[in-house]
Short mmCIF file of C-alpha atoms and ligand atoms in Angstrom, two decimals:
data_model
loop_
_atom_site.label_atom_id
_atom_site.label_comp_id
_atom_site.label_asym_id
_atom_site.label_seq_id
_atom_site.Cartn_x
_atom_site.Cartn_y
_atom_site.Cartn_z
CA MET P 1 3.05 13.23 37.87
CA SER P 2 -0.15 11.72 36.74
CA ASP P 3 -0.78 9.89 33.86
CA LYS P 4 -4.28 10.13 34.05
CA THR P 5 -4.18 13.98 32.87
CA GLU P 6 -2.05 13.09 30.86
CA HIS P 7 -3.13 10.68 28.12
CA PRO P 8 -6.16 9.77 26.71
CA PRO P 9 -8.43 7.57 28.12
CA VAL P 10 -7.40 3.87 26.83
CA PRO P 11 -9.54 2.16 24.78
CA ALA P 12 -11.92 -0.40 26.56
CA ALA P 13 -12.29 -2.89 23.58
CA PHE P 14 -8.61 -3.27 22.83
CA ALA P 15 -8.51 -3.79 26.83
CA ALA P 16 -11.06 -6.16 26.62
CA LEU P 17 -8.87 -8.19 23.90
CA GLY P 18 -6.39 -8.73 26.72
CA VAL P 19 -4.12 -5.72 25.46
CA ARG P 20 -1.54 -4.09 27.98
CA ASN P 21 -2.30 -1.55 29.63
CA SER P 22 1.45 0.31 28.47
CA ILE P 23 0.40 -0.85 25.04
CA LEU P 24 -3.55 0.68 25.16
CA ARG P 25 -1.65 3.83 25.91
CA GLY P 26 0.07 3.76 22.78
CA LEU P 27 -3.64 2.93 21.07
CA ALA P 28 -4.93 6.25 23.19
CA GLU P 29 -2.34 8.28 21.21
CA ALA P 30 -2.78 6.97 18.16
CA LYS P 31 -6.36 7.09 18.23
CA PHE P 32 -7.74 3.41 17.62
CA GLU P 33 -10.88 3.61 19.83
CA THR P 34 -12.26 0.15 18.80
CA PRO P 35 -10.38 -3.03 16.94
CA SER P 36 -10.59 -3.53 13.61
CA GLU P 37 -12.25 -7.42 12.48
CA ILE P 38 -9.23 -8.74 12.01
CA GLN P 39 -8.12 -6.83 15.36
CA SER P 40 -11.04 -8.88 17.24
CA LEU P 41 -9.45 -12.09 15.05
CA LEU P 42 -5.99 -12.32 15.08
CA ILE P 43 -5.17 -10.66 19.02
CA PRO P 44 -6.42 -13.03 21.07
CA PRO P 45 -4.55 -15.90 19.67
CA ALA P 46 -1.71 -14.58 18.82
CA LEU P 47 -1.38 -13.40 22.72
CA GLN P 48 -1.87 -17.67 23.25
CA GLY P 49 1.00 -18.11 20.82
CA VAL P 50 -0.67 -19.93 18.23
CA ASP P 51 1.03 -19.71 14.86
CA LEU P 52 -1.91 -18.10 12.38
CA LEU P 53 -2.24 -17.58 8.61
CA GLY P 54 -4.85 -13.69 8.81
CA GLN P 55 -6.49 -12.09 5.67
CA ALA P 56 -8.59 -9.26 5.33
CA ARG P 57 -8.88 -5.96 3.27
CA THR P 58 -5.68 -3.72 2.96
CA GLY P 59 -6.19 -0.92 5.14
CA THR P 60 -8.32 -2.58 8.14
CA GLY P 61 -5.50 -2.25 10.18
CA LYS P 62 -2.92 -5.76 9.67
CA THR P 63 0.05 -4.43 11.44
CA ALA P 64 -1.03 -4.10 14.84
CA ALA P 65 -3.34 -7.24 14.35
CA PHE P 66 0.31 -8.92 14.31
CA GLY P 67 2.53 -5.53 15.58
CA ILE P 68 0.33 -5.46 19.15
CA PRO P 69 1.35 -9.71 20.19
CA ILE P 70 4.58 -8.52 19.11
CA LEU P 71 5.00 -5.01 21.72
CA GLN P 72 3.42 -7.90 24.59
CA ARG P 73 5.08 -10.73 24.15
CA ALA P 74 8.62 -9.60 23.40
CA GLU P 75 11.02 -9.34 26.17
CA LYS P 76 12.68 -6.33 26.96
CA GLY P 77 16.94 -6.26 26.08
CA LEU P 78 17.15 -9.56 23.53
CA ALA P 79 18.16 -8.46 19.70
CA THR P 80 15.70 -9.82 17.26
CA GLN P 81 13.32 -11.66 18.38
CA ALA P 82 10.69 -11.03 16.15
CA ILE P 83 11.11 -10.68 12.09
CA ILE P 84 8.83 -8.71 9.91
CA LEU P 85 9.10 -9.25 6.49
CA VAL P 86 7.99 -7.16 4.09
CA PRO P 87 8.03 -6.93 0.18
CA THR P 88 8.77 -3.31 -0.28
CA ARG P 89 11.07 -0.50 1.79
CA GLU P 90 7.58 2.13 1.73
CA LEU P 91 6.17 -1.37 3.56
CA ALA P 92 9.19 -1.47 6.31
CA VAL P 93 9.36 2.46 6.74
CA GLN P 94 5.59 1.82 7.85
CA VAL P 95 5.13 -0.71 9.00
CA ASP P 96 8.12 -0.06 11.27
CA ALA P 97 6.60 3.66 11.95
CA GLU P 98 3.28 2.50 12.94
CA ILE P 99 4.71 -0.23 15.75
CA LYS P 100 6.79 2.58 16.85
CA ARG P 101 3.44 4.67 17.83
CA ILE P 102 1.64 1.61 19.02
CA GLY P 103 4.92 0.65 21.08
CA GLN P 104 5.99 3.65 21.80
CA PHE P 105 5.28 3.38 26.14
CA THR P 106 6.60 0.14 25.49
CA PRO P 107 10.79 -0.62 26.31
CA ILE P 108 10.81 -2.56 23.36
CA ARG P 109 12.52 -1.38 20.38
CA SER P 110 11.71 -1.88 16.35
CA VAL P 111 14.12 -0.99 13.57
CA PRO P 112 13.33 -1.15 10.14
CA VAL P 113 15.97 -2.58 7.39
CA TYR P 114 15.60 -2.54 3.42
CA GLY P 115 18.25 -2.19 0.41
CA GLY P 116 18.99 1.07 -0.82
CA GLN P 117 20.03 2.91 2.63
CA LYS P 118 23.57 2.11 3.74
CA ILE P 119 24.18 -0.69 5.95
CA MET P 120 26.51 1.08 7.90
CA ALA P 121 23.56 3.25 8.82
CA GLN P 122 21.26 0.26 9.83
CA MET P 123 24.19 -1.42 11.91
CA LYS P 124 24.15 2.32 13.82
CA PHE P 125 21.00 1.49 15.18
CA LEU P 126 21.58 -2.26 15.01
CA LYS P 127 24.27 -2.00 18.33
CA HIS P 128 22.09 -1.19 20.71
CA GLY P 129 19.82 -5.45 19.32
CA PRO P 130 16.72 -4.18 18.56
CA GLU P 131 13.39 -6.39 19.97
CA ILE P 132 11.57 -6.33 16.29
CA LEU P 133 13.59 -5.95 12.72
CA VAL P 134 11.44 -5.40 10.10
CA GLY P 135 13.23 -5.60 6.83
CA THR P 136 12.93 -6.42 2.64
CA PRO P 137 14.30 -10.29 2.54
CA GLY P 138 16.87 -9.02 0.45
CA ARG P 139 18.40 -7.23 3.35
CA VAL P 140 17.85 -9.61 5.98
CA ILE P 141 19.70 -11.61 3.99
CA ASP P 142 22.96 -9.55 4.00
CA LEU P 143 22.49 -9.15 7.87
CA LEU P 144 22.38 -12.54 8.78
CA ASP P 145 25.09 -13.41 6.08
CA ARG P 146 27.78 -10.43 7.41
CA ARG P 147 26.68 -12.08 11.00
CA ILE P 148 25.16 -8.32 11.99
CA ILE P 149 22.30 -10.04 13.28
CA ASN P 150 21.47 -13.70 14.41
CA PHE P 151 17.77 -15.51 14.76
CA ASN P 152 19.66 -17.08 17.69
CA ASN P 153 16.36 -15.25 19.57
CA VAL P 154 14.19 -15.35 16.88
CA ARG P 155 10.09 -15.97 18.82
CA PHE P 156 7.48 -14.39 16.13
CA VAL P 157 8.23 -14.38 12.04
CA VAL P 158 5.70 -12.44 10.43
CA LEU P 159 5.07 -12.53 6.69
CA ASP P 160 3.31 -9.62 5.48
CA GLU P 161 1.46 -10.12 2.21
CA VAL P 162 2.28 -13.30 2.82
CA ASP P 163 1.07 -13.70 -0.44
CA ARG P 164 3.31 -11.43 -2.17
CA MET P 165 6.11 -12.97 -0.43
CA LEU P 166 5.71 -17.01 -1.16
CA ASP P 167 5.74 -15.79 -4.94
CA ILE P 168 8.20 -16.06 -7.14
CA GLY P 169 10.21 -13.38 -7.13
CA PHE P 170 10.53 -13.18 -3.55
CA ARG P 171 10.40 -17.26 -2.69
CA ASP P 172 14.26 -18.68 -2.31
CA ASP P 173 14.91 -15.97 0.22
CA ILE P 174 11.94 -16.02 2.07
CA ARG P 175 12.94 -20.19 2.34
CA ASN P 176 17.06 -18.84 2.95
CA ILE P 177 15.29 -16.85 5.90
CA LEU P 178 12.85 -19.35 7.64
CA SER P 179 15.22 -21.82 7.04
CA ARG P 180 17.39 -20.33 9.60
CA VAL P 181 14.21 -20.20 12.70
CA LYS P 182 14.85 -22.33 15.33
CA GLY P 183 12.16 -24.99 14.60
CA ILE P 184 11.03 -23.81 11.27
CA ARG P 185 13.70 -25.83 9.57
CA SER P 186 12.55 -29.46 10.13
CA GLN P 187 9.04 -28.75 9.80
CA GLU P 188 10.02 -28.16 5.42
CA GLU P 189 11.35 -30.75 5.28
CA GLY P 190 8.53 -32.64 6.81
CA ALA P 191 9.91 -34.06 10.42
CA ARG P 192 6.86 -32.33 12.46
CA ASP P 193 8.57 -30.87 16.15
CA GLU P 194 5.87 -30.97 18.75
CA GLY P 195 6.00 -29.97 21.55
CA GLY P 196 9.19 -30.86 23.22
CA GLY P 197 11.28 -29.72 20.81
CA GLY P 198 11.74 -26.26 23.03
CA ALA P 199 10.71 -22.84 22.17
CA ARG P 200 10.25 -22.72 17.89
CA ALA P 201 8.96 -19.08 16.66
CA GLN P 202 5.08 -18.59 16.35
CA THR P 203 4.29 -17.56 12.76
CA MET P 204 1.72 -14.77 11.93
CA PHE P 205 1.51 -15.04 7.83
CA VAL P 206 -1.13 -12.25 6.87
CA SER P 207 -3.18 -11.15 3.55
CA ALA P 208 -5.83 -9.14 1.39
CA THR P 209 -5.24 -12.01 -0.56
CA ILE P 210 -4.35 -16.11 -0.29
CA SER P 211 -4.46 -18.79 -2.81
CA GLU P 212 -4.54 -21.87 -1.86
CA GLU P 213 -1.50 -22.43 -3.40
CA ILE P 214 0.42 -19.46 -1.35
CA GLU P 215 -1.52 -20.96 1.38
CA ARG P 216 -0.23 -24.81 1.30
CA LEU P 217 2.77 -23.67 1.04
CA ALA P 218 2.86 -21.02 3.78
CA ARG P 219 1.74 -24.27 5.94
CA LYS P 220 5.12 -26.19 5.21
CA TYR P 221 6.54 -22.93 7.87
CA MET P 222 2.95 -23.26 10.22
CA ARG P 223 2.66 -25.49 13.20
CA GLU P 224 -1.10 -27.57 12.76
CA PRO P 225 -3.37 -26.29 14.13
CA VAL P 226 -2.61 -23.20 12.34
CA GLU P 227 -5.60 -20.96 13.25
CA LYS P 228 -6.64 -19.18 9.84
CA LEU P 229 -8.43 -15.89 9.95
CA ILE P 230 -10.93 -14.36 7.60
CA ALA P 231 -11.92 -11.00 8.13
CA PRO P 232 -15.87 -10.37 6.91
CA GLY P 233 -15.68 -9.71 3.79
CA ALA P 234 -11.89 -10.38 2.67
CA ASP P 235 -12.32 -13.20 0.43
CA GLU P 236 -15.41 -11.08 -1.62
CA LYS P 237 -12.78 -9.95 -4.45
CA PRO P 238 -12.64 -6.80 -4.69
CA THR P 239 -10.57 -4.67 -2.08
CA VAL P 240 -12.37 -1.76 -3.84
CA GLU P 241 -16.17 -2.21 -3.84
CA GLU P 242 -16.41 1.45 -1.69
CA VAL P 243 -14.47 3.62 -4.35
CA ALA P 244 -16.33 5.28 -6.38
CA GLN P 245 -14.66 3.96 -9.98
CA TYR P 246 -14.73 5.71 -13.04
CA TYR P 247 -12.91 5.73 -16.10
CA LEU P 248 -12.32 8.66 -18.78
CA SER P 249 -11.84 8.07 -22.53
CA ALA P 250 -8.75 9.84 -23.58
CA GLU P 251 -6.07 9.57 -25.99
CA PRO P 252 -2.41 9.53 -25.47
CA TRP P 253 -2.01 12.79 -26.54
CA ASP P 254 -5.14 13.97 -24.55
CA LYS P 255 -4.26 12.25 -21.34
CA TYR P 256 -2.08 15.25 -19.70
CA ARG P 257 -4.40 17.70 -20.31
CA MET P 258 -7.71 15.18 -19.39
CA LEU P 259 -5.28 15.49 -16.24
CA ARG P 260 -5.38 17.95 -15.48
CA ALA P 261 -8.65 18.88 -15.96
CA LEU P 262 -9.76 16.86 -13.76
CA LEU P 263 -7.28 17.69 -10.83
CA GLU P 264 -9.03 21.04 -11.37
CA LYS P 265 -12.58 19.91 -11.36
CA GLU P 266 -11.70 17.61 -8.30
CA ASN P 267 -9.89 19.13 -6.11
CA PRO P 268 -8.32 16.48 -4.30
CA ASP P 269 -7.60 16.51 -0.72
CA LEU P 270 -4.43 13.40 -1.28
CA ALA P 271 -3.87 12.12 -4.62
CA ILE P 272 -2.08 9.58 -6.32
CA VAL P 273 -1.57 9.77 -10.05
CA PHE P 274 0.53 6.10 -11.20
CA THR P 275 2.33 5.62 -14.38
CA ARG P 276 3.31 3.01 -15.95
CA THR P 277 7.23 4.15 -16.78
CA LYS P 278 9.33 6.03 -14.08
CA ARG P 279 9.74 8.33 -17.13
CA GLY P 280 5.78 9.29 -17.22
CA ALA P 281 5.61 9.95 -14.20
CA GLU P 282 9.37 12.26 -14.76
CA LYS P 283 7.14 14.25 -17.33
CA ILE P 284 3.73 14.56 -16.26
CA ALA P 285 5.70 15.73 -12.41
CA LYS P 286 7.34 18.09 -13.81
CA ARG P 287 4.77 19.75 -16.31
CA LEU P 288 2.50 19.96 -13.98
CA HIS P 289 4.66 21.59 -12.09
CA ALA P 290 5.31 23.82 -14.75
CA ASP P 291 1.34 24.22 -14.33
CA GLY P 292 1.65 25.46 -11.11
CA ILE P 293 0.28 22.19 -9.18
CA GLU P 294 2.33 21.31 -6.13
CA CYS P 295 3.43 17.49 -6.55
CA ARG P 296 5.97 15.12 -5.97
CA GLU P 297 6.64 12.07 -8.55
CA ILE P 298 8.19 8.52 -6.50
CA HIS P 299 9.47 5.71 -8.27
CA GLY P 300 12.68 3.49 -8.53
CA ASN P 301 15.20 6.16 -10.01
CA LEU P 302 14.38 8.10 -6.85
CA ALA P 303 17.31 7.22 -4.32
CA GLN P 304 15.74 5.93 -1.27
CA ASN P 305 16.48 8.98 0.96
CA LYS P 306 14.72 11.37 -1.36
CA ARG P 307 11.90 8.79 -1.26
CA ASP P 308 11.38 8.67 2.40
CA HIS P 309 11.12 12.06 1.65
CA VAL P 310 8.78 12.58 -0.32
CA MET P 311 6.59 9.85 1.27
CA LYS P 312 6.56 11.92 4.11
CA GLY P 313 6.15 15.43 2.33
CA PHE P 314 3.00 13.83 1.34
CA ARG P 315 1.86 12.06 4.54
CA HIS P 316 1.95 15.87 6.00
CA GLY P 317 0.50 17.62 3.69
CA LYS P 318 3.12 18.98 2.24
CA PHE P 319 2.16 18.71 -1.75
CA ASP P 320 -1.37 17.00 -2.70
CA VAL P 321 -0.38 14.83 -5.59
CA LEU P 322 2.19 12.33 -5.75
CA ILE P 323 3.05 11.00 -9.17
CA ALA P 324 3.75 7.19 -8.56
CA THR P 325 4.69 4.16 -10.43
CA ASP P 326 3.58 0.70 -9.19
CA LEU P 327 6.55 0.20 -7.08
CA ALA P 328 5.03 2.21 -4.74
CA SER P 329 1.69 1.07 -5.02
CA ARG P 330 2.10 -2.12 -2.31
CA GLY P 331 3.85 0.06 0.45
CA ILE P 332 1.74 3.39 0.16
CA ASP P 333 0.01 3.88 3.36
CA VAL P 334 -1.43 7.32 4.12
CA ALA P 335 -4.85 8.38 5.99
CA ASP P 336 -7.41 9.63 3.41
CA ILE P 337 -6.19 9.54 0.45
CA SER P 338 -9.14 10.90 -1.54
CA HIS P 339 -8.10 9.91 -5.12
CA ILE P 340 -6.28 7.62 -6.94
CA ILE P 341 -6.05 9.05 -11.16
CA ASN P 342 -4.36 5.71 -13.11
CA TYR P 343 -3.11 8.19 -15.89
CA ASP P 344 -1.92 4.53 -17.66
CA ILE P 345 -4.45 1.64 -17.01
CA PRO P 346 -2.60 -1.08 -15.47
CA GLU P 347 -2.23 -4.21 -17.77
CA ASP P 348 -2.26 -6.66 -14.53
CA PRO P 349 -5.98 -6.09 -13.09
CA GLU P 350 -4.86 -6.90 -10.02
CA VAL P 351 -2.53 -4.08 -10.15
CA TYR P 352 -5.70 -1.81 -10.40
CA VAL P 353 -7.32 -3.42 -7.09
CA HIS P 354 -4.00 -2.62 -5.66
CA ARG P 355 -3.71 0.88 -6.32
CA VAL P 356 -7.32 1.37 -6.41
CA GLY P 357 -6.45 -0.42 -2.62
CA ARG P 358 -4.70 3.42 -1.74
CA THR P 359 -7.64 4.84 -1.45
CA ALA P 360 -10.91 3.99 0.71
CA ARG P 361 -8.61 2.77 3.65
CA MET P 362 -10.65 1.93 6.82
CA GLY P 363 -13.91 3.23 5.53
CA ALA P 364 -13.17 6.19 4.73
CA GLN P 365 -14.38 8.57 1.58
CA GLY P 366 -12.68 7.45 -1.77
CA LYS P 367 -12.66 7.92 -5.75
CA ALA P 368 -10.57 6.13 -8.61
CA PHE P 369 -10.80 7.64 -11.83
CA THR P 370 -8.46 5.74 -14.88
CA PHE P 371 -7.45 6.66 -18.32
CA VAL P 372 -8.62 4.51 -20.92
CA GLN P 373 -7.39 4.03 -24.76
CA LYS P 374 -9.40 3.58 -27.30
CA ASP P 375 -6.96 0.43 -27.51
CA GLN P 376 -7.11 -0.47 -23.96
CA GLY P 377 -10.80 -2.20 -23.71
CA ASP P 378 -9.33 -5.37 -23.39
CA GLU P 379 -7.97 -4.15 -20.07
CA LEU P 380 -10.93 -2.67 -18.55
CA THR P 381 -12.91 -5.70 -19.10
CA LYS P 382 -10.06 -7.49 -17.16
CA ILE P 383 -10.76 -5.09 -14.70
CA GLU P 384 -14.59 -5.17 -14.37
CA ASN P 385 -14.46 -8.64 -14.37
CA LEU P 386 -11.79 -9.53 -11.56
CA ILE P 387 -13.84 -6.62 -9.66
CA ASN P 388 -16.90 -7.73 -10.53
CA MET P 389 -18.71 -4.45 -11.55
CA VAL P 390 -19.04 -2.40 -14.63
CA ILE P 391 -17.48 1.44 -14.47
CA PRO P 392 -19.25 3.98 -15.39
CA VAL P 393 -17.81 6.25 -18.10
CA ALA P 394 -17.22 10.11 -16.72
CA LYS P 395 -16.05 13.05 -18.50
CA VAL P 396 -14.78 16.41 -17.99
CA GLU P 397 -16.98 18.95 -17.95
CA GLY P 398 -15.77 21.41 -20.67
CA PHE P 399 -13.02 19.50 -21.88
CA GLU P 400 -12.85 18.20 -25.59
CA PRO P 401 -10.57 15.82 -26.31
CA ARG P 402 -7.47 16.98 -29.62
CA PRO P 403 -7.11 15.31 -32.81
CA PRO P 404 -3.66 13.70 -32.87
CA PRO P 405 -0.86 16.79 -32.67
CA ALA P 406 1.40 17.35 -35.64
CA ASP P 407 4.42 15.17 -33.63
CA TRP P 408 2.76 12.13 -32.60
CA THR P 409 3.42 8.49 -34.06
CA ASP P 410 1.37 5.71 -32.96
CA ALA P 411 5.26 4.13 -31.84
CA LYS P 412 5.21 6.78 -28.57
CA PRO P 413 5.26 4.65 -24.86
CA GLY P 414 1.41 4.87 -22.16
CA SER P 415 2.19 7.82 -20.58
CA TYR P 416 3.66 10.28 -23.86
CA VAL P 417 3.00 14.49 -22.25
CA PRO P 418 2.06 16.07 -26.01
CA THR P 419 4.36 19.13 -25.65
CA GLY P 420 1.99 20.88 -28.88
CA GLU P 421 -1.01 22.44 -28.19
CA ALA P 422 -3.90 21.28 -30.85
CA LYS P 423 -7.10 22.22 -32.23
CA PRO P 424 -10.00 20.57 -30.19
CA VAL P 425 -12.95 17.68 -32.41
CA VAL P 426 -15.51 16.58 -31.63
CA ASN P 427 -16.22 14.39 -27.77
CA ARG P 428 -17.69 11.09 -28.93
CA PHE P 429 -17.55 9.42 -25.68
CA GLU P 430 -18.07 5.86 -26.63
CA ARG P 431 -17.76 3.50 -24.46
CA ALA P 432 -13.97 2.08 -25.68
CA TYR P 433 -14.49 -1.54 -26.17
CA SER P 434 -17.21 -4.66 -27.11
CA PRO P 435 -20.13 -4.44 -24.23
CA SER P 436 -20.93 -8.21 -24.98
CA ALA P 437 -17.09 -8.78 -23.61
CA GLY P 438 -17.88 -6.92 -20.56
CA ALA P 439 -18.18 -8.60 -17.40
CA SER P 440 -21.96 -9.68 -16.52
CA GLY P 441 -24.74 -7.41 -15.94
CA SER P 442 -23.65 -4.80 -18.51
CA SER P 443 -25.83 -2.22 -20.33
CA SER P 444 -22.93 0.03 -21.17
CA ALA P 445 -23.70 0.78 -24.92
CA ALA P 446 -26.67 2.67 -23.02
CA GLN P 447 -24.46 4.13 -20.70
CA GLN P 448 -24.48 7.97 -19.78
CA PRO P 449 -21.12 9.67 -18.74
CA VAL P 450 -20.65 10.57 -15.27
CA VAL P 451 -20.39 14.77 -15.48
CA ILE P 452 -17.20 16.04 -13.31
CA GLN P 453 -18.35 19.11 -13.24
CA ALA P 454 -17.28 20.67 -9.39
CA PRO P 455 -16.49 24.03 -9.39
CA PRO P 456 -13.06 24.80 -10.42
CA ARG P 457 -10.90 25.89 -7.83
CA THR P 458 -7.65 26.39 -6.36
CA ILE P 459 -5.09 22.83 -6.26
CA GLY P 460 -1.70 22.09 -4.61
CA SER P 461 -0.36 23.44 -1.86
CA LYS P 462 -2.31 25.94 -2.05
CA ILE P 463 -5.35 23.91 0.30
CA PRO P 464 -5.20 26.23 3.17
CA ILE P 465 -3.61 24.70 6.37
CA ASN P 466 -6.86 23.93 8.18
CA ARG P 467 -7.58 21.81 6.12
CA ARG P 468 -4.68 19.92 5.56
CA HIS P 469 -4.48 18.75 8.84
CA LYS P 470 -7.61 17.24 9.32
CA ARG P 471 -5.85 14.44 8.36
CA ARG P 472 -4.06 11.71 10.42
CA ARG P 473 0.13 11.80 11.42
P1 AMP M 501 -3.03 -1.76 8.37
O1 AMP M 501 -3.96 -1.61 7.14
O2 AMP M 501 -2.12 -1.74 8.93
O3 AMP M 501 -1.74 -0.28 6.98
O4 AMP M 501 -3.81 0.09 8.93
C1 AMP M 501 -4.55 1.59 7.96
C2 AMP M 501 -4.31 2.20 8.77
O5 AMP M 501 -5.96 2.24 9.71
C3 AMP M 501 -3.58 2.78 8.66
O6 AMP M 501 -2.94 4.03 9.48
C4 AMP M 501 -3.99 2.69 11.07
O7 AMP M 501 -2.84 3.27 11.51
C5 AMP M 501 -4.61 2.47 10.69
N1 AMP M 501 -5.80 1.66 12.18
C6 AMP M 501 -5.63 0.65 11.97
N2 AMP M 501 -5.82 -0.14 12.68
C7 AMP M 501 -7.29 1.01 13.49
C8 AMP M 501 -7.62 1.04 14.22
N3 AMP M 501 -8.20 0.51 15.04
N4 AMP M 501 -8.68 2.10 14.49
C9 AMP M 501 -8.40 3.50 14.04
N5 AMP M 501 -7.15 3.40 12.54
C10 AMP M 501 -6.11 2.20 12.79
#
């Protein structure tokens, strides 16, 4: 049987980086033609076994950048040679899926392990001794403590989103895990085991942002000379500049109607609506459903298998609007997300960047809308300062703000979804905060709103099947 007739041509640009044929075939199937910048930078030294600190913007192919060298260098049949630590369950599933996809023509197997899933179910897969383990720290420690896995063969350690992994919340777990990897503990304690000491694990730590403090911590676990590789543009603050970003002035009681109007005008291919609370996500999803807009919700109250199911449906275009809490914002990697809607503006501006970073991945087009209440000017200003640009105001054509409904009290939570209707009032759309406090160069006082006025079309599941299939899996 001839391979040539069955498979797309292998990507020569990856071959030039030293990537082996079995992996090139996987890349061809995944339609990776040219390496992204971080891949070009990272793959050759990673194949040489150098310890690497890699920085590149969200969605620019970091997974394959560390996944390809591991797939290439791992030995068939030796359990747990690579341990890839990630901060969320969703990311564990995604990184594992990407490695499986790229490695489909290699004999190397990968298994995801994460909390919330029955340990017995994971044991079934671990019994076969997969070479690669992708996991969240808590579950990995659990598996080690129960002696279900051991680190005798570990040769590669990856911290994905290293900024988050070495942040206070995870730091102790990471220290615990890394201290069990050969060669790493002694370095942490200051005694380098340069040369001679036999096999030691190669470290590859990657992230969109790496502060000085994180770098200092990370280097404790790495062997010098560490190669620090920064993809062009990675250290320019925002990862969101290609996204067309707007804010919409909306009071809490108007936000749901605004959301509906915006979805109708924009008719997104794939949208994520972010809310601050789980309850808010639930309520919005319920209300959109009642209004005939096909959507699902994802948040921490859902069982893991439900979350996996929702993400699968979203990825495959079964529905086009996902209502999510921030839990999901780091983990979601779905190609072609066209719209991010911040129903609740995040208090932490970094969260805004993570949310908006879910769109415009790998250079795709994206739009982000943020609903801003009158008293949330400071939050908007903080975001503008962080991303170093002024976010223009927009208005949805035909949408008229209304006065507070009769059941309104100021104590309502951010994700208030009204049940009643109220009469329209004049739409002022004034800027919700003092321009003097805004980002540099702001001339927002005179700013004219961008009018969102695409002709209303059917939204939700009624998007024709042929349009849904244009996205990658
Ligand atoms: P990542 O940053 O690893 O989460 O990747 C973001 C998205 O880009 C994923 O859907 C990858 O499958 C895809 N991707 C990564 N590298 C490439 C490449 N060289 N060519 C095309 N797509 C890629």
